[in-house]
Amino acid sequence: MGSGASHGSSDEPKTIAVFGATGLLGGAVARALLKDPTNYRVRAITRKPNNDKARKLAEKGAVIVTANMNDMESLEKALDGAYAVFLTTHYWEERNKEKEIVRGLNAIDAAVKQNVKHIVLNGSESVRKLIGKECNNLDSKAAIEEYLKEVGVTYTIIRLPFWYENFYGIFRPHKIKHGVYAIPLPIEDAAIDMICVKDIGPCVVSILDSPKQYKNKTIGLSADRMTTVDMAHVFSKHIDKQFISPKIRTKDYEKFNFPEARDLAAMFELYQKNLAHRDIRLTKKLNPHVRTFDKWLERKLYKLEEVLAGDKDNEFEHQK
């Protein structure tokens, strides 16, 4: 297929290239697109074509393509003939803002060169510009977003909230004593927006279904908005333990003894000051089946109980 390849006539499925297709977010988008084979073909772009997640996508009908985001030739080949691209970049693997920006810009340049018609980007506000503090994991995405707006291709930027799935990892409820767990989010009394990653996929499909409606728009997604007191109530409703809100301050959180503390404290300060605008109503329009935190937790009890069972006494205190 040469660089002048057709994107397909209106009655043929459009090829959508999905970056990060073996990750949580890219995988959610790829699987949602695969449910509509009449309109879309999925080209799953990954560095790991032989892993289990790639094989499962292939079994569902995705074409698996290997590309390195540091290599323009492989990117151009991967995007050859694609109608649209879903682009998400990953900070946490190497924790390097500059490398993430370069990779995002490379993907955009390759898409422009291959005449891709629409880029849907996982972007972000610039935390540095809004509150004057560095937040590498979001400021990198803000820089990629700014570049995308300048290159002339049709784009839709989605800005995401806190993921429910974060409660499986670093933000899991921390055991402070027998039967008592703390919600370790530094937002004090503020409410933050939240969503299930899986529910983002259908939102992206809806955007691609209506490209004119969402052309050159920036959309903030959210399924629910809660304080840590609200979250503790929902956890206690479904799990037979006591959950509390310690109402951690960001200025205390940034002093915690782990490498990401400053970046995450800045991110939560942005949320706490209500500077990350998300739209529950629009999100429900894009995906009418988007789940509240309560409904999500109801279906994920087994996973959360496994996470809590692996916690150690007083780990939350030690982390300080």
PDB file of N, CA and C in Angstrom, residues 29-101:
ATOM      1  N   VAL A  29     -10.164   1.731  23.483  1.00  0.00           N
ATOM      2  CA  VAL A  29     -10.582   2.330  22.215  1.00  0.00           C
ATOM      3  C   VAL A  29     -10.624   1.271  21.116  1.00  0.00           C
ATOM      4  N   ALA A  30      -9.579   0.454  21.041  1.00  0.00           N
ATOM      5  CA  ALA A  30      -9.525  -0.587  20.008  1.00  0.00           C
ATOM      6  C   ALA A  30     -10.701  -1.549  20.129  1.00  0.00           C
ATOM      7  N   ARG A  31     -10.995  -1.997  21.341  1.00  0.00           N
ATOM      8  CA  ARG A  31     -12.088  -2.965  21.530  1.00  0.00           C
ATOM      9  C   ARG A  31     -13.447  -2.345  21.198  1.00  0.00           C
ATOM     10  N   ALA A  32     -13.617  -1.070  21.522  1.00  0.00           N
ATOM     11  CA  ALA A  32     -14.881  -0.404  21.189  1.00  0.00           C
ATOM     12  C   ALA A  32     -15.054  -0.293  19.676  1.00  0.00           C
ATOM     13  N   LEU A  33     -13.985   0.026  18.973  1.00  0.00           N
ATOM     14  CA  LEU A  33     -14.046   0.122  17.509  1.00  0.00           C
ATOM     15  C   LEU A  33     -14.305  -1.238  16.870  1.00  0.00           C
ATOM     16  N   LEU A  34     -13.727  -2.280  17.454  1.00  0.00           N
ATOM     17  CA  LEU A  34     -13.898  -3.629  16.906  1.00  0.00           C
ATOM     18  C   LEU A  34     -15.344  -4.111  16.985  1.00  0.00           C
ATOM     19  N   LYS A  35     -16.145  -3.481  17.822  1.00  0.00           N
ATOM     20  CA  LYS A  35     -17.560  -3.845  17.923  1.00  0.00           C
ATOM     21  C   LYS A  35     -18.380  -3.285  16.767  1.00  0.00           C
ATOM     22  N   ASP A  36     -17.746  -2.463  15.921  1.00  0.00           N
ATOM     23  CA  ASP A  36     -18.451  -1.863  14.782  1.00  0.00           C
ATOM     24  C   ASP A  36     -17.686  -2.131  13.482  1.00  0.00           C
ATOM     25  N   PRO A  37     -17.582  -3.408  13.087  1.00  0.00           N
ATOM     26  CA  PRO A  37     -16.790  -3.753  11.897  1.00  0.00           C
ATOM     27  C   PRO A  37     -17.384  -3.237  10.592  1.00  0.00           C
ATOM     28  N   THR A  38     -18.645  -2.864  10.606  1.00  0.00           N
ATOM     29  CA  THR A  38     -19.255  -2.301   9.398  1.00  0.00           C
ATOM     30  C   THR A  38     -18.627  -0.959   9.045  1.00  0.00           C
ATOM     31  N   ASN A  39     -18.275  -0.196  10.071  1.00  0.00           N
ATOM     32  CA  ASN A  39     -17.755   1.154   9.849  1.00  0.00           C
ATOM     33  C   ASN A  39     -16.253   1.294  10.051  1.00  0.00           C
ATOM     34  N   TYR A  40     -15.654   0.387  10.837  1.00  0.00           N
ATOM     35  CA  TYR A  40     -14.250   0.588  11.192  1.00  0.00           C
ATOM     36  C   TYR A  40     -13.424  -0.694  11.106  1.00  0.00           C
ATOM     37  N   ARG A  41     -12.200  -0.517  10.629  1.00  0.00           N
ATOM     38  CA  ARG A  41     -11.154  -1.532  10.761  1.00  0.00           C
ATOM     39  C   ARG A  41     -10.151  -0.993  11.770  1.00  0.00           C
ATOM     40  N   VAL A  42      -9.659  -1.855  12.619  1.00  0.00           N
ATOM     41  CA  VAL A  42      -8.718  -1.428  13.653  1.00  0.00           C
ATOM     42  C   VAL A  42      -7.311  -1.862  13.291  1.00  0.00           C
ATOM     43  N   ARG A  43      -6.424  -0.895  13.269  1.00  0.00           N
ATOM     44  CA  ARG A  43      -4.998  -1.169  13.115  1.00  0.00           C
ATOM     45  C   ARG A  43      -4.357  -0.876  14.470  1.00  0.00           C
ATOM     46  N   ALA A  44      -4.019  -1.919  15.181  1.00  0.00           N
ATOM     47  CA  ALA A  44      -3.491  -1.793  16.537  1.00  0.00           C
ATOM     48  C   ALA A  44      -1.978  -1.620  16.485  1.00  0.00           C
ATOM     49  N   ILE A  45      -1.511  -0.455  16.899  1.00  0.00           N
ATOM     50  CA  ILE A  45      -0.080  -0.143  16.834  1.00  0.00           C
ATOM     51  C   ILE A  45       0.549  -0.427  18.188  1.00  0.00           C
ATOM     52  N   THR A  46       1.587  -1.237  18.175  1.00  0.00           N
ATOM     53  CA  THR A  46       2.225  -1.639  19.419  1.00  0.00           C
ATOM     54  C   THR A  46       3.699  -1.939  19.186  1.00  0.00           C
ATOM     55  N   ARG A  47       4.479  -1.852  20.252  1.00  0.00           N
ATOM     56  CA  ARG A  47       5.877  -2.302  20.198  1.00  0.00           C
ATOM     57  C   ARG A  47       5.983  -3.783  20.533  1.00  0.00           C
ATOM     58  N   LYS A  48       4.890  -4.361  21.018  1.00  0.00           N
ATOM     59  CA  LYS A  48       4.916  -5.742  21.498  1.00  0.00           C
ATOM     60  C   LYS A  48       3.840  -6.561  20.780  1.00  0.00           C
ATOM     61  N   PRO A  49       4.083  -6.892  19.515  1.00  0.00           N
ATOM     62  CA  PRO A  49       3.040  -7.556  18.721  1.00  0.00           C
ATOM     63  C   PRO A  49       2.751  -8.989  19.135  1.00  0.00           C
ATOM     64  N   ASN A  50       3.627  -9.585  19.922  1.00  0.00           N
ATOM     65  CA  ASN A  50       3.453 -10.998  20.260  1.00  0.00           C
ATOM     66  C   ASN A  50       2.909 -11.234  21.662  1.00  0.00           C
ATOM     67  N   ASN A  51       2.554 -10.153  22.373  1.00  0.00           N
ATOM     68  CA  ASN A  51       2.047 -10.395  23.724  1.00  0.00           C
ATOM     69  C   ASN A  51       0.575 -10.813  23.695  1.00  0.00           C
ATOM     70  N   ASP A  52       0.072 -11.254  24.830  1.00  0.00           N
ATOM     71  CA  ASP A  52      -1.282 -11.813  24.895  1.00  0.00           C
ATOM     72  C   ASP A  52      -2.345 -10.802  24.497  1.00  0.00           C
ATOM     73  N   LYS A  53      -2.166  -9.543  24.902  1.00  0.00           N
ATOM     74  CA  LYS A  53      -3.177  -8.527  24.593  1.00  0.00           C
ATOM     75  C   LYS A  53      -3.261  -8.281  23.090  1.00  0.00           C
ATOM     76  N   ALA A  54      -2.113  -8.272  22.422  1.00  0.00           N
ATOM     77  CA  ALA A  54      -2.113  -8.099  20.966  1.00  0.00           C
ATOM     78  C   ALA A  54      -2.784  -9.289  20.292  1.00  0.00           C
ATOM     79  N   ARG A  55      -2.498 -10.487  20.780  1.00  0.00           N
ATOM     80  CA  ARG A  55      -3.112 -11.685  20.190  1.00  0.00           C
ATOM     81  C   ARG A  55      -4.636 -11.670  20.352  1.00  0.00           C
ATOM     82  N   LYS A  56      -5.094 -11.218  21.506  1.00  0.00           N
ATOM     83  CA  LYS A  56      -6.545 -11.156  21.733  1.00  0.00           C
ATOM     84  C   LYS A  56      -7.206 -10.137  20.814  1.00  0.00           C
ATOM     85  N   LEU A  57      -6.535  -9.003  20.577  1.00  0.00           N
ATOM     86  CA  LEU A  57      -7.075  -8.015  19.643  1.00  0.00           C
ATOM     87  C   LEU A  57      -7.126  -8.586  18.228  1.00  0.00           C
ATOM     88  N   ALA A  58      -6.078  -9.327  17.864  1.00  0.00           N
ATOM     89  CA  ALA A  58      -6.049  -9.944  16.532  1.00  0.00           C
ATOM     90  C   ALA A  58      -7.189 -10.950  16.376  1.00  0.00           C
ATOM     91  N   GLU A  59      -7.460 -11.708  17.434  1.00  0.00           N
ATOM     92  CA  GLU A  59      -8.561 -12.677  17.393  1.00  0.00           C
ATOM     93  C   GLU A  59      -9.910 -11.995  17.181  1.00  0.00           C
ATOM     94  N   LYS A  60     -10.016 -10.751  17.647  1.00  0.00           N
ATOM     95  CA  LYS A  60     -11.264  -9.992  17.488  1.00  0.00           C
ATOM     96  C   LYS A  60     -11.339  -9.269  16.145  1.00  0.00           C
ATOM     97  N   GLY A  61     -10.233  -9.330  15.373  1.00  0.00           N
ATOM     98  CA  GLY A  61     -10.264  -8.744  14.043  1.00  0.00           C
ATOM     99  C   GLY A  61      -9.315  -7.594  13.799  1.00  0.00           C
ATOM    100  N   ALA A  62      -8.531  -7.212  14.799  1.00  0.00           N
ATOM    101  CA  ALA A  62      -7.586  -6.113  14.611  1.00  0.00           C
ATOM    102  C   ALA A  62      -6.385  -6.574  13.796  1.00  0.00           C
ATOM    103  N   VAL A  63      -5.832  -5.660  13.018  1.00  0.00           N
ATOM    104  CA  VAL A  63      -4.555  -5.889  12.344  1.00  0.00           C
ATOM    105  C   VAL A  63      -3.469  -5.338  13.261  1.00  0.00           C
ATOM    106  N   ILE A  64      -2.530  -6.180  13.648  1.00  0.00           N
ATOM    107  CA  ILE A  64      -1.474  -5.772  14.572  1.00  0.00           C
ATOM    108  C   ILE A  64      -0.285  -5.254  13.777  1.00  0.00           C
ATOM    109  N   VAL A  65       0.139  -4.047  14.099  1.00  0.00           N
ATOM    110  CA  VAL A  65       1.243  -3.408  13.389  1.00  0.00           C
ATOM    111  C   VAL A  65       2.293  -2.974  14.408  1.00  0.00           C
ATOM    112  N   THR A  66       3.542  -3.303  14.126  1.00  0.00           N
ATOM    113  CA  THR A  66       4.635  -2.909  15.005  1.00  0.00           C
ATOM    114  C   THR A  66       5.186  -1.557  14.582  1.00  0.00           C
ATOM    115  N   ALA A  67       5.342  -0.661  15.543  1.00  0.00           N
ATOM    116  CA  ALA A  67       5.952   0.635  15.255  1.00  0.00           C
ATOM    117  C   ALA A  67       6.666   1.141  16.494  1.00  0.00           C
ATOM    118  N   ASN A  68       7.733   1.872  16.257  1.00  0.00           N
ATOM    119  CA  ASN A  68       8.502   2.510  17.321  1.00  0.00           C
ATOM    120  C   ASN A  68       8.298   4.012  17.190  1.00  0.00           C
ATOM    121  N   MET A  69       7.818   4.652  18.223  1.00  0.00           N
ATOM    122  CA  MET A  69       7.498   6.076  18.137  1.00  0.00           C
ATOM    123  C   MET A  69       8.731   6.971  18.070  1.00  0.00           C
ATOM    124  N   ASN A  70       9.897   6.368  18.203  1.00  0.00           N
ATOM    125  CA  ASN A  70      11.140   7.114  17.981  1.00  0.00           C
ATOM    126  C   ASN A  70      11.628   6.988  16.537  1.00  0.00           C
ATOM    127  N   ASP A  71      10.949   6.184  15.741  1.00  0.00           N
ATOM    128  CA  ASP A  71      11.395   5.854  14.385  1.00  0.00           C
ATOM    129  C   ASP A  71      10.350   6.315  13.374  1.00  0.00           C
ATOM    130  N   MET A  72      10.631   7.408  12.671  1.00  0.00           N
ATOM    131  CA  MET A  72       9.656   7.982  11.743  1.00  0.00           C
ATOM    132  C   MET A  72       9.287   7.014  10.627  1.00  0.00           C
ATOM    133  N   GLU A  73      10.248   6.252  10.150  1.00  0.00           N
ATOM    134  CA  GLU A  73       9.962   5.326   9.055  1.00  0.00           C
ATOM    135  C   GLU A  73       8.919   4.294   9.469  1.00  0.00           C
ATOM    136  N   SER A  74       9.074   3.743  10.677  1.00  0.00           N
ATOM    137  CA  SER A  74       8.107   2.740  11.136  1.00  0.00           C
ATOM    138  C   SER A  74       6.742   3.375  11.398  1.00  0.00           C
ATOM    139  N   LEU A  75       6.730   4.622  11.858  1.00  0.00           N
ATOM    140  CA  LEU A  75       5.460   5.316  12.092  1.00  0.00           C
ATOM    141  C   LEU A  75       4.728   5.590  10.780  1.00  0.00           C
ATOM    142  N   GLU A  76       5.472   6.061   9.792  1.00  0.00           N
ATOM    143  CA  GLU A  76       4.849   6.351   8.498  1.00  0.00           C
ATOM    144  C   GLU A  76       4.282   5.082   7.867  1.00  0.00           C
ATOM    145  N   LYS A  77       5.011   4.000   8.009  1.00  0.00           N
ATOM    146  CA  LYS A  77       4.524   2.723   7.481  1.00  0.00           C
ATOM    147  C   LYS A  77       3.257   2.285   8.223  1.00  0.00           C
ATOM    148  N   ALA A  78       3.254   2.462   9.539  1.00  0.00           N
ATOM    149  CA  ALA A  78       2.112   2.030  10.348  1.00  0.00           C
ATOM    150  C   ALA A  78       0.853   2.840  10.051  1.00  0.00           C
ATOM    151  N   LEU A  79       1.029   4.095   9.646  1.00  0.00           N
ATOM    152  CA  LEU A  79      -0.119   4.978   9.419  1.00  0.00           C
ATOM    153  C   LEU A  79      -0.513   5.088   7.954  1.00  0.00           C
ATOM    154  N   ASP A  80       0.190   4.386   7.093  1.00  0.00           N
ATOM    155  CA  ASP A  80      -0.087   4.432   5.659  1.00  0.00           C
ATOM    156  C   ASP A  80      -1.515   3.963   5.378  1.00  0.00           C
ATOM    157  N   GLY A  81      -2.330   4.820   4.784  1.00  0.00           N
ATOM    158  CA  GLY A  81      -3.687   4.446   4.427  1.00  0.00           C
ATOM    159  C   GLY A  81      -4.711   4.559   5.536  1.00  0.00           C
ATOM    160  N   ALA A  82      -4.291   4.987   6.731  1.00  0.00           N
ATOM    161  CA  ALA A  82      -5.246   5.131   7.835  1.00  0.00           C
ATOM    162  C   ALA A  82      -6.119   6.363   7.621  1.00  0.00           C
ATOM    163  N   TYR A  83      -7.385   6.231   7.925  1.00  0.00           N
ATOM    164  CA  TYR A  83      -8.307   7.367   7.854  1.00  0.00           C
ATOM    165  C   TYR A  83      -8.151   8.265   9.083  1.00  0.00           C
ATOM    166  N   ALA A  84      -8.048   7.647  10.262  1.00  0.00           N
ATOM    167  CA  ALA A  84      -7.951   8.410  11.507  1.00  0.00           C
ATOM    168  C   ALA A  84      -6.986   7.720  12.453  1.00  0.00           C
ATOM    169  N   VAL A  85      -6.561   8.475  13.458  1.00  0.00           N
ATOM    170  CA  VAL A  85      -5.620   7.972  14.459  1.00  0.00           C
ATOM    171  C   VAL A  85      -6.166   8.291  15.846  1.00  0.00           C
ATOM    172  N   PHE A  86      -6.095   7.305  16.734  1.00  0.00           N
ATOM    173  CA  PHE A  86      -6.253   7.598  18.155  1.00  0.00           C
ATOM    174  C   PHE A  86      -4.860   7.593  18.754  1.00  0.00           C
ATOM    175  N   LEU A  87      -4.455   8.730  19.305  1.00  0.00           N
ATOM    176  CA  LEU A  87      -3.089   8.887  19.803  1.00  0.00           C
ATOM    177  C   LEU A  87      -3.088   9.103  21.309  1.00  0.00           C
ATOM    178  N   THR A  88      -2.438   8.207  22.002  1.00  0.00           N
ATOM    179  CA  THR A  88      -2.156   8.398  23.415  1.00  0.00           C
ATOM    180  C   THR A  88      -0.685   8.103  23.636  1.00  0.00           C
ATOM    181  N   THR A  89      -0.057   8.868  24.499  1.00  0.00           N
ATOM    182  CA  THR A  89       1.364   8.688  24.798  1.00  0.00           C
ATOM    183  C   THR A  89       1.508   8.291  26.259  1.00  0.00           C
ATOM    184  N   HIS A  90       2.656   7.702  26.586  1.00  0.00           N
ATOM    185  CA  HIS A  90       2.824   7.106  27.907  1.00  0.00           C
ATOM    186  C   HIS A  90       4.004   7.750  28.623  1.00  0.00           C
ATOM    187  N   TYR A  91       3.724   8.367  29.755  1.00  0.00           N
ATOM    188  CA  TYR A  91       4.786   9.003  30.547  1.00  0.00           C
ATOM    189  C   TYR A  91       5.417   8.041  31.544  1.00  0.00           C
ATOM    190  N   TRP A  92       4.616   7.227  32.197  1.00  0.00           N
ATOM    191  CA  TRP A  92       5.073   6.534  33.400  1.00  0.00           C
ATOM    192  C   TRP A  92       6.095   5.435  33.144  1.00  0.00           C
ATOM    193  N   GLU A  93       6.159   4.916  31.931  1.00  0.00           N
ATOM    194  CA  GLU A  93       7.100   3.822  31.666  1.00  0.00           C
ATOM    195  C   GLU A  93       8.544   4.268  31.871  1.00  0.00           C
ATOM    196  N   GLU A  94       8.881   5.467  31.374  1.00  0.00           N
ATOM    197  CA  GLU A  94      10.249   5.975  31.527  1.00  0.00           C
ATOM    198  C   GLU A  94      10.323   7.224  32.390  1.00  0.00           C
ATOM    199  N   ARG A  95       9.169   7.800  32.693  1.00  0.00           N
ATOM    200  CA  ARG A  95       9.106   9.035  33.486  1.00  0.00           C
ATOM    201  C   ARG A  95       9.990  10.125  32.879  1.00  0.00           C
ATOM    202  N   ASN A  96       9.822  10.320  31.580  1.00  0.00           N
ATOM    203  CA  ASN A  96      10.645  11.294  30.862  1.00  0.00           C
ATOM    204  C   ASN A  96       9.736  12.163  29.994  1.00  0.00           C
ATOM    205  N   LYS A  97       9.526  13.382  30.434  1.00  0.00           N
ATOM    206  CA  LYS A  97       8.618  14.307  29.744  1.00  0.00           C
ATOM    207  C   LYS A  97       9.071  14.593  28.317  1.00  0.00           C
ATOM    208  N   GLU A  98      10.361  14.866  28.138  1.00  0.00           N
ATOM    209  CA  GLU A  98      10.871  15.240  26.816  1.00  0.00           C
ATOM    210  C   GLU A  98      10.712  14.097  25.822  1.00  0.00           C
ATOM    211  N   LYS A  99      10.996  12.870  26.261  1.00  0.00           N
ATOM    212  CA  LYS A  99      10.846  11.720  25.364  1.00  0.00           C
ATOM    213  C   LYS A  99       9.383  11.518  24.973  1.00  0.00           C
ATOM    214  N   GLU A 100       8.481  11.713  25.925  1.00  0.00           N
ATOM    215  CA  GLU A 100       7.059  11.549  25.605  1.00  0.00           C
ATOM    216  C   GLU A 100       6.624  12.584  24.571  1.00  0.00           C
ATOM    217  N   ILE A 101       7.085  13.816  24.733  1.00  0.00           N
ATOM    218  CA  ILE A 101       6.720  14.873  23.780  1.00  0.00           C
ATOM    219  C   ILE A 101       7.238  14.540  22.388  1.00  0.00           C
TER     220      ILE A 101
END
